[in-house]
Amino acid sequence: MKKLEKILLIVLCLGLAGRTAGLLWCRGIFTLTSWVLALVYVAWGYHYLRRNGSTPIWLAIISGFGLGSSMFILPFLTFARRSLALELIPILNIAVLVLLLVRYLQARRQASSTMAEGLLRWRSAALALPVCFLAYIPPIAPARAVIKILNRGDVELVAIMDMLEEREAFEAALAAQDCSLALQHAERAYAAGRIWLFGPSWDKEMSLRPLDEGGAERQQRLDVAGAIKKLQAEREREELWQIGKALDDLYSAHHCLGHAAETAGDPRLAYTHFRTGDSLFNLIEREGENETRERARSLQNMARMASDMMEYDVADSLFRRSLECYEEAKDTLDAGGAWILYDWSRSLATRRQWGYSNFLLRWAIGLCEADTTAMRTDEQWIEHRLQLVKNLMVTDSLGHCEAVLAPCLAYIPMDPELRCKVLLVKGSLEYRQNAFKKADGTFDESLNCLLDHEAKGTILQHAYVARGYSKLALAAFPEALRMVDAGEAANTGLRRPFSMLPNLLRLRAEIHHQQGLYSSALSGYETLIEQQRAEGSDQLASSMNGLAEVLLDLAQIERARSLAEEALAQMADTITELTPSQAFVMNTAAYANYLSGELERASERYKHTMELCERYSAKLTATYAQAVNGLALVEMARQRSHRADSLLDQAYRITEAVYGDTHPFIAQVMINQAELRLEQRRFPDAARLLNIAKTVTQRSLGNDHDQLGDIEKLLGDMAKHAGNMEKAALHYAQALRIYSLCFPGSHPKVVAMRARV
């Protein structure tokens, strides 16, 4: 027996060496030899393992069964074939080893010999170590390396070790947000899993395209190859659940890349990744609430990207299917499903379908607020309310905005970053209500909040743009330009649609226009319009209107009128009806008509703006004041001084209520009043108005703005009427100096003033 054991052990080692070298026939020798040894230990163990009378016969029999059972399962004991039975069988050998160690310790205490059991202990220990390693050690990197070495040539077993290795690398890459590397590891893990399931000879054409939805089903011809592929596809669907983790990794990697592309402003690439990830749900059918909710989330992501690509029919279909999936999982919509409604409402808002968008937002808010647990732990209801406020502001429903925003302002345990957003929306509402000083203070608080929390990206740019416009409304031009510079610095590295660079460019152009830097404003608007035409931006009409205003000041009347008409037509095409917030386009077109001598057309448009503001209860607004002031100019041109006087007084009161008494626009209204007083030969009143307007203009616009030139020109006219030609010449010379700084030499104001000088 001793010689037989040695021979069998030598053959076993040779079989193991051949197996390690990848010789498939050695695997059979290793298995057969292991079974023969198991039979030897079980059948003759009671005699062979009992060397002398000190070893009890029961111990020899138990040891034989322990060694035999371990030798029998040794060829099968790999991680790929782990099962409860294979994990329980080695326990007998481990128990025998423990018993032998206990007997050894007792013998040491009693000073008795245990030499006969020494070989038995060594046999049990030598077999227990590899058996325990293969049966119980998790497949960490060292264990995987040993298993791959011991099973070289076993393609399926090596494949599953490769799959586990790639999955670990995938998790590390995903944790590091390296989505591309994570996808590579996920694809390798999936390929290794397919080899484990179907073997290396499985149809390679199908394995190269594992995510092709229903590829086999598209075979229309009844040929043998098509039938085989269909059977293969059916078998795959039945077996792929065994590598579900690899499929989950592929899904996560594609969604990681999708979100990265969405953040980078590439909706088409993001949609491709989300769709590829979603196809995995068709590749392997699952059941359960979590899987159905995840499918709903996947469809929601696809819908959001389809909307960004302006594929609105596709987006609506996907949003609807996403809601259906969520309801299938939860039996009803709850606060979790409100995010689908939120995204869908934003998609509708981009199409200016405000009624449907607001309906979905109110539905989402109701779902969140009905879930009291979510109200305590989740603040998504605030996000939904903020979006609803933005929608309502676009449609000039400012009264409703306050009611919707109030609960957000009263909510105390708010996340600090969310509080910054609430302040930003609050400031926007105050700005739209023409409470510019309050808005400026709120924007300042919001901006400081964002900077304290080191916010980046679109929201920080939005805060800079909002603060810049509040500073522009207050005629604080240097501070407004600083906001533009800070916003452009925050824009670094961002792409559309997350970049607000067009908004910053338009704001800079508006500031330069207000400062009288017409050439800079002109080039700024022209560059912006060129970009927006190429992108198909919905802000193109606003930029064209701004350029038209600059051209009107530069006396390029025909071009300005054409642009103003085009801007008004574009605005009318995108919305069903103008609101007071969009009526500035109507005012610009009316002013172009006035300068072109089309007084009736100008009067109609100014009156239309006024009626629009009155219908929305927006009389105390800058838009209404501009319309009243413009209509007064039309009445002055018609020699209706009494009507013009009344309108200018109304414009002054509204402007003072909106801007205060130190704003450049109130100085402009006073200049118009003074010009009317001169026509009425009310010289003291005209002088008083011009002196006040001159002080306001110098403080807000400096000494070189063309508005100051208008004042000097009127002062010269008044001195001329008084017969003081020397004083008139001084005023005219000053007006010419200012006009020459602001306008080209061919400008009508420069030409006329040269003639007067």
Coordinates of N, CA, C and O in Angstrom, one line a residue, residues 466-585:
A466 N -27.2 87.7 -13.8 CA -28.3 88.4 -13.1 C -27.8 89.6 -12.3 O -28.5 90.7 -12.4
R467 N -26.7 89.5 -11.6 CA -26.2 90.6 -10.9 C -25.7 91.7 -11.9 O -25.9 92.9 -11.6
G468 N -25.2 91.3 -13.0 CA -24.8 92.3 -14.0 C -26.0 93.1 -14.5 O -25.9 94.3 -14.7
Y469 N -27.1 92.4 -14.8 CA -28.3 93.2 -15.2 C -28.9 94.1 -14.2 O -29.4 95.1 -14.5
S470 N -28.8 93.6 -12.9 CA -29.3 94.5 -11.9 C -28.5 95.8 -11.7 O -29.0 96.9 -11.5
K471 N -27.1 95.6 -11.9 CA -26.2 96.8 -11.9 C -26.5 97.7 -13.1 O -26.4 98.9 -13.0
L472 N -26.8 97.1 -14.3 CA -27.1 97.8 -15.5 C -28.4 98.6 -15.3 O -28.4 99.8 -15.6
A473 N -29.4 98.0 -14.6 CA -30.6 98.7 -14.4 C -30.4 99.9 -13.4 O -31.1 100.9 -13.5
L474 N -29.4 99.8 -12.5 CA -29.1 100.9 -11.6 C -28.1 101.8 -12.1 O -27.6 102.7 -11.4
A475 N -27.7 101.6 -13.4 CA -26.7 102.5 -14.1 C -25.4 102.4 -13.4 O -24.6 103.4 -13.5
A476 N -25.1 101.3 -12.8 CA -23.7 101.1 -12.2 C -22.9 100.3 -13.2 O -22.6 99.1 -13.0
F477 N -22.4 101.0 -14.2 CA -21.8 100.4 -15.4 C -20.5 99.7 -15.0 O -20.3 98.6 -15.5
P478 N -19.6 100.3 -14.3 CA -18.3 99.6 -14.0 C -18.5 98.3 -13.2 O -17.9 97.3 -13.5
E479 N -19.5 98.4 -12.2 CA -19.7 97.1 -11.5 C -20.4 96.1 -12.4 O -20.1 94.9 -12.2
A480 N -21.2 96.5 -13.3 CA -21.9 95.6 -14.2 C -20.8 94.9 -15.1 O -20.8 93.7 -15.4
L481 N -19.8 95.7 -15.6 CA -18.7 95.1 -16.4 C -17.9 94.1 -15.6 O -17.4 93.1 -16.1
R482 N -17.7 94.4 -14.3 CA -17.0 93.4 -13.4 C -17.7 92.1 -13.3 O -17.1 91.0 -13.3
M483 N -19.0 92.2 -13.3 CA -19.8 90.9 -13.2 C -19.6 90.1 -14.5 O -19.5 88.9 -14.5
V484 N -19.6 90.9 -15.7 CA -19.3 90.2 -17.0 C -18.0 89.5 -17.0 O -17.8 88.4 -17.4
D485 N -17.0 90.2 -16.5 CA -15.6 89.6 -16.5 C -15.6 88.4 -15.6 O -15.0 87.4 -16.0
A486 N -16.2 88.5 -14.4 CA -16.2 87.3 -13.5 C -17.0 86.2 -14.1 O -16.6 85.0 -14.0
G487 N -18.1 86.5 -14.8 CA -18.9 85.4 -15.5 C -18.1 84.7 -16.6 O -18.2 83.5 -16.8
E488 N -17.3 85.5 -17.4 CA -16.5 84.9 -18.4 C -15.4 84.0 -17.9 O -15.1 83.0 -18.4
A489 N -14.9 84.4 -16.7 CA -13.9 83.6 -16.1 C -14.5 82.3 -15.6 O -13.9 81.2 -15.7
A490 N -15.7 82.3 -15.1 CA -16.4 81.1 -14.6 C -16.8 80.3 -15.8 O -17.1 79.1 -15.6
N491 N -16.9 80.8 -17.0 CA -17.3 80.1 -18.1 C -16.3 79.1 -18.7 O -16.5 78.3 -19.5
T492 N -15.0 79.3 -18.2 CA -13.9 78.5 -18.8 C -14.2 77.0 -18.8 O -14.5 76.5 -17.7
G493 N -14.0 76.4 -19.9 CA -14.2 74.9 -20.0 C -15.6 74.4 -20.2 O -15.8 73.2 -20.4
L494 N -16.6 75.3 -20.3 CA -18.0 74.9 -20.4 C -18.4 75.0 -21.9 O -17.9 75.9 -22.6
R495 N -19.2 74.1 -22.3 CA -19.8 74.1 -23.7 C -21.3 74.4 -23.6 O -21.9 74.2 -22.6
R496 N -21.8 74.7 -24.8 CA -23.3 74.8 -24.9 C -23.9 73.5 -24.6 O -23.3 72.5 -25.0
P497 N -25.1 73.4 -24.0 CA -25.9 74.5 -23.5 C -25.6 75.0 -22.1 O -26.4 75.7 -21.6
F498 N -24.5 74.5 -21.5 CA -24.2 74.9 -20.2 C -23.4 76.2 -20.1 O -23.3 76.8 -19.0
S499 N -22.9 76.6 -21.2 CA -22.2 77.9 -21.2 C -23.2 79.0 -21.4 O -24.1 79.0 -22.2
M500 N -23.0 80.1 -20.6 CA -23.8 81.3 -20.7 C -23.0 82.4 -21.4 O -23.4 83.6 -21.2
L501 N -22.0 82.0 -22.2 CA -21.2 83.1 -22.8 C -22.1 84.0 -23.7 O -21.9 85.2 -23.7
P502 N -23.1 83.5 -24.5 CA -23.9 84.4 -25.3 C -24.6 85.4 -24.4 O -24.7 86.6 -24.8
N503 N -25.1 85.0 -23.2 CA -25.8 86.0 -22.3 C -24.8 87.0 -21.8 O -25.1 88.2 -21.7
L504 N -23.5 86.6 -21.6 CA -22.5 87.5 -21.1 C -22.1 88.5 -22.2 O -21.9 89.7 -22.0
L505 N -22.0 88.0 -23.5 CA -21.7 88.8 -24.6 C -22.8 89.9 -24.8 O -22.5 91.1 -25.1
R506 N -24.1 89.5 -24.7 CA -25.2 90.4 -24.9 C -25.2 91.4 -23.8 O -25.4 92.6 -24.0
L507 N -24.9 91.0 -22.5 CA -24.9 92.0 -21.4 C -23.8 93.0 -21.6 O -24.0 94.2 -21.4
R508 N -22.6 92.5 -22.1 CA -21.5 93.5 -22.3 C -21.9 94.5 -23.4 O -21.6 95.7 -23.3
A509 N -22.5 94.0 -24.5 CA -22.9 94.9 -25.5 C -24.0 95.9 -25.0 O -23.9 97.1 -25.4
E510 N -24.9 95.5 -24.2 CA -25.9 96.4 -23.6 C -25.2 97.4 -22.8 O -25.6 98.6 -22.8
I511 N -24.3 97.0 -22.0 CA -23.6 98.0 -21.1 C -22.8 99.0 -22.0 O -22.9 100.3 -21.7
H512 N -22.1 98.6 -23.0 CA -21.4 99.5 -23.8 C -22.4 100.5 -24.6 O -22.1 101.6 -24.8
H513 N -23.5 99.9 -24.9 CA -24.5 100.8 -25.6 C -25.0 101.9 -24.6 O -25.1 103.1 -25.0
Q514 N -25.3 101.5 -23.4 CA -25.8 102.5 -22.4 C -24.7 103.5 -22.1 O -25.0 104.7 -21.8
Q515 N -23.4 103.1 -22.2 CA -22.3 104.0 -21.9 C -22.0 104.9 -23.1 O -21.2 105.8 -22.9
G516 N -22.6 104.6 -24.2 CA -22.3 105.4 -25.4 C -21.2 104.9 -26.2 O -20.7 105.6 -27.1
L517 N -20.7 103.7 -25.9 CA -19.6 103.1 -26.7 C -20.2 102.3 -27.9 O -20.2 101.1 -27.9
Y518 N -20.6 103.1 -28.9 CA -21.4 102.5 -29.9 C -20.7 101.5 -30.8 O -21.2 100.5 -31.2
S519 N -19.5 101.8 -31.2 CA -18.7 100.9 -32.0 C -18.5 99.6 -31.4 O -18.6 98.5 -32.0
S520 N -18.1 99.6 -30.1 CA -17.9 98.4 -29.3 C -19.2 97.6 -29.2 O -19.3 96.4 -29.4
A521 N -20.3 98.3 -28.9 CA -21.6 97.6 -28.8 C -22.0 97.0 -30.1 O -22.6 95.9 -30.2
L522 N -21.8 97.8 -31.2 CA -22.1 97.3 -32.6 C -21.4 96.0 -32.9 O -22.0 95.0 -33.3
S523 N -20.1 96.0 -32.7 CA -19.3 94.8 -33.0 C -19.7 93.6 -32.1 O -19.8 92.4 -32.5
G524 N -20.0 93.9 -30.8 CA -20.4 92.9 -29.9 C -21.7 92.2 -30.3 O -21.9 91.0 -30.4
Y525 N -22.7 93.0 -30.7 CA -24.0 92.5 -31.2 C -23.9 91.7 -32.5 O -24.5 90.6 -32.7
E526 N -23.1 92.2 -33.4 CA -22.9 91.5 -34.7 C -22.3 90.2 -34.5 O -22.7 89.2 -35.1
T527 N -21.2 90.1 -33.6 CA -20.6 88.8 -33.4 C -21.6 87.8 -32.7 O -21.7 86.6 -33.1
L528 N -22.3 88.3 -31.8 CA -23.3 87.5 -31.1 C -24.4 87.0 -32.0 O -24.8 85.8 -32.0
I529 N -24.9 87.8 -32.9 CA -26.0 87.4 -33.8 C -25.5 86.4 -34.8 O -26.2 85.4 -35.1
E530 N -24.2 86.5 -35.2 CA -23.7 85.5 -36.1 C -23.6 84.2 -35.5 O -24.0 83.2 -36.1
Q531 N -23.2 84.1 -34.2 CA -23.1 82.9 -33.5 C -24.5 82.3 -33.3 O -24.8 81.1 -33.5
Q532 N -25.5 83.1 -32.9 CA -26.8 82.6 -32.6 C -27.6 82.2 -33.9 O -28.4 81.3 -33.8
R533 N -27.3 82.8 -35.0 CA -27.9 82.4 -36.2 C -27.4 81.0 -36.6 O -28.2 80.1 -37.0
A534 N -26.1 80.7 -36.4 CA -25.5 79.4 -36.7 C -26.1 78.3 -35.7 O -26.3 77.2 -36.1
E535 N -26.4 78.7 -34.5 CA -26.9 77.7 -33.5 C -28.4 77.6 -33.5 O -28.9 76.7 -32.9
G536 N -29.1 78.6 -34.2 CA -30.5 78.5 -34.1 C -31.0 78.9 -32.7 O -32.0 78.3 -32.3
S537 N -30.4 79.8 -32.1 CA -30.7 80.2 -30.7 C -32.1 80.9 -30.6 O -32.5 81.6 -31.5
D538 N -32.8 80.6 -29.5 CA -34.1 81.2 -29.3 C -34.0 82.6 -28.7 O -34.9 83.3 -28.5
Q539 N -32.7 83.1 -28.5 CA -32.4 84.4 -28.0 C -32.0 85.4 -29.1 O -31.6 86.5 -28.9
L540 N -32.1 84.9 -30.4 CA -31.7 85.7 -31.5 C -32.5 87.0 -31.6 O -32.0 88.0 -31.9
A541 N -33.8 86.9 -31.4 CA -34.7 88.1 -31.5 C -34.2 89.2 -30.6 O -34.2 90.4 -30.9
S542 N -33.9 88.8 -29.3 CA -33.4 89.8 -28.4 C -32.1 90.5 -28.8 O -32.0 91.7 -28.7
S543 N -31.2 89.7 -29.3 CA -30.0 90.3 -29.8 C -30.2 91.2 -31.0 O -29.5 92.2 -31.1
M544 N -31.0 90.8 -31.9 CA -31.3 91.6 -33.1 C -32.0 92.9 -32.6 O -31.7 94.0 -33.2
N545 N -32.8 92.9 -31.6 CA -33.4 94.1 -31.1 C -32.4 95.0 -30.5 O -32.4 96.2 -30.7
G546 N -31.4 94.4 -29.8 CA -30.3 95.2 -29.2 C -29.5 95.9 -30.3 O -29.2 97.1 -30.2
L547 N -29.2 95.2 -31.4 CA -28.4 95.8 -32.5 C -29.2 96.9 -33.1 O -28.7 97.9 -33.5
A548 N -30.5 96.7 -33.3 CA -31.4 97.7 -33.9 C -31.3 99.0 -33.1 O -31.3 100.1 -33.6
E549 N -31.4 98.9 -31.8 CA -31.3 100.1 -30.9 C -30.0 100.8 -31.1 O -30.0 102.0 -31.1
V550 N -28.9 100.1 -31.2 CA -27.6 100.7 -31.4 C -27.6 101.4 -32.8 O -27.1 102.6 -32.9
L551 N -28.1 100.7 -33.8 CA -28.1 101.3 -35.2 C -29.0 102.6 -35.2 O -28.7 103.5 -35.9
L552 N -30.1 102.6 -34.4 CA -30.9 103.8 -34.4 C -30.2 105.0 -33.8 O -30.3 106.1 -34.3
D553 N -29.4 104.7 -32.8 CA -28.5 105.8 -32.2 C -27.5 106.2 -33.2 O -27.0 107.4 -33.1
L554 N -27.0 105.3 -34.0 CA -26.0 105.7 -35.0 C -26.6 106.2 -36.3 O -25.9 106.4 -37.3
A555 N -27.9 106.4 -36.3 CA -28.7 107.0 -37.4 C -28.7 106.1 -38.6 O -28.9 106.6 -39.8
Q556 N -28.5 104.8 -38.5 CA -28.6 103.9 -39.6 C -30.1 103.4 -39.6 O -30.4 102.2 -39.2
I557 N -31.0 104.3 -40.0 CA -32.4 104.0 -39.7 C -33.0 102.8 -40.5 O -33.7 102.0 -39.9
E558 N -32.7 102.7 -41.8 CA -33.2 101.7 -42.6 C -32.8 100.3 -42.1 O -33.6 99.4 -42.0
R559 N -31.5 100.2 -41.9 CA -31.0 98.9 -41.4 C -31.6 98.5 -40.0 O -32.0 97.4 -39.8
A560 N -31.7 99.5 -39.2 CA -32.3 99.3 -37.9 C -33.8 98.9 -38.0 O -34.2 98.0 -37.3
R561 N -34.5 99.6 -38.8 CA -35.9 99.3 -39.0 C -36.1 97.9 -39.5 O -37.0 97.1 -39.0
S562 N -35.3 97.5 -40.4 CA -35.4 96.1 -41.0 C -35.1 95.1 -39.9 O -35.8 94.1 -39.8
L563 N -34.1 95.3 -39.1 CA -33.7 94.4 -38.0 C -34.8 94.3 -37.0 O -35.2 93.3 -36.4
A564 N -35.4 95.5 -36.6 CA -36.4 95.6 -35.6 C -37.7 94.8 -36.1 O -38.3 94.1 -35.3
E565 N -38.0 94.9 -37.4 CA -39.2 94.2 -37.9 C -38.9 92.7 -37.9 O -39.8 91.9 -37.6
E566 N -37.7 92.3 -38.3 CA -37.3 90.9 -38.3 C -37.4 90.3 -36.8 O -37.9 89.2 -36.6
A567 N -36.9 91.1 -35.9 CA -36.9 90.6 -34.5 C -38.3 90.5 -34.0 O -38.7 89.5 -33.3
L568 N -39.2 91.4 -34.4 CA -40.6 91.4 -33.9 C -41.3 90.2 -34.6 O -42.1 89.5 -33.9
A569 N -41.0 89.9 -35.9 CA -41.6 88.8 -36.6 C -41.1 87.4 -35.9 O -41.9 86.5 -35.8
Q570 N -39.8 87.3 -35.6 CA -39.3 86.1 -35.0 C -40.0 85.9 -33.6 O -40.4 84.8 -33.2
M571 N -40.1 87.0 -32.8 CA -40.8 86.9 -31.5 C -42.2 86.4 -31.7 O -42.7 85.6 -30.9
A572 N -42.9 86.9 -32.7 CA -44.3 86.6 -32.9 C -44.4 85.1 -33.3 O -45.4 84.4 -33.0
D573 N -43.4 84.6 -34.0 CA -43.5 83.2 -34.5 C -43.3 82.2 -33.4 O -43.8 81.1 -33.4
T574 N -42.5 82.6 -32.3 CA -42.2 81.7 -31.3 C -43.2 81.7 -30.1 O -43.2 80.8 -29.3
I575 N -44.0 82.7 -30.0 CA -45.0 82.8 -28.9 C -46.4 83.1 -29.5 O -46.5 83.8 -30.6
T576 N -47.4 82.7 -28.8 CA -48.7 83.0 -29.2 C -49.1 84.5 -29.1 O -49.9 85.0 -29.9
E577 N -48.6 85.1 -28.0 CA -49.0 86.5 -27.8 C -47.8 87.2 -27.0 O -47.2 86.6 -26.1
L578 N -47.5 88.4 -27.4 CA -46.5 89.2 -26.6 C -47.0 89.4 -25.2 O -48.1 89.6 -24.9
T579 N -46.0 89.4 -24.3 CA -46.2 89.8 -22.9 C -45.4 91.0 -22.6 O -44.5 91.4 -23.4
P580 N -45.7 91.7 -21.5 CA -44.9 92.9 -21.2 C -43.4 92.7 -21.2 O -42.6 93.6 -21.6
S581 N -42.9 91.5 -20.8 CA -41.5 91.3 -20.8 C -40.9 91.2 -22.2 O -39.7 91.3 -22.3
Q582 N -41.7 90.9 -23.2 CA -41.2 90.8 -24.6 C -41.6 92.1 -25.4 O -41.2 92.2 -26.5
A583 N -42.3 93.0 -24.8 CA -42.8 94.1 -25.6 C -41.7 95.2 -25.9 O -42.0 96.1 -26.7
F584 N -40.5 95.0 -25.3 CA -39.4 95.9 -25.6 C -39.1 95.9 -27.1 O -38.7 96.8 -27.7
V585 N -39.4 94.7 -27.8 CA -39.2 94.6 -29.2 C -40.2 95.5 -30.0 O -39.8 96.1 -31.0

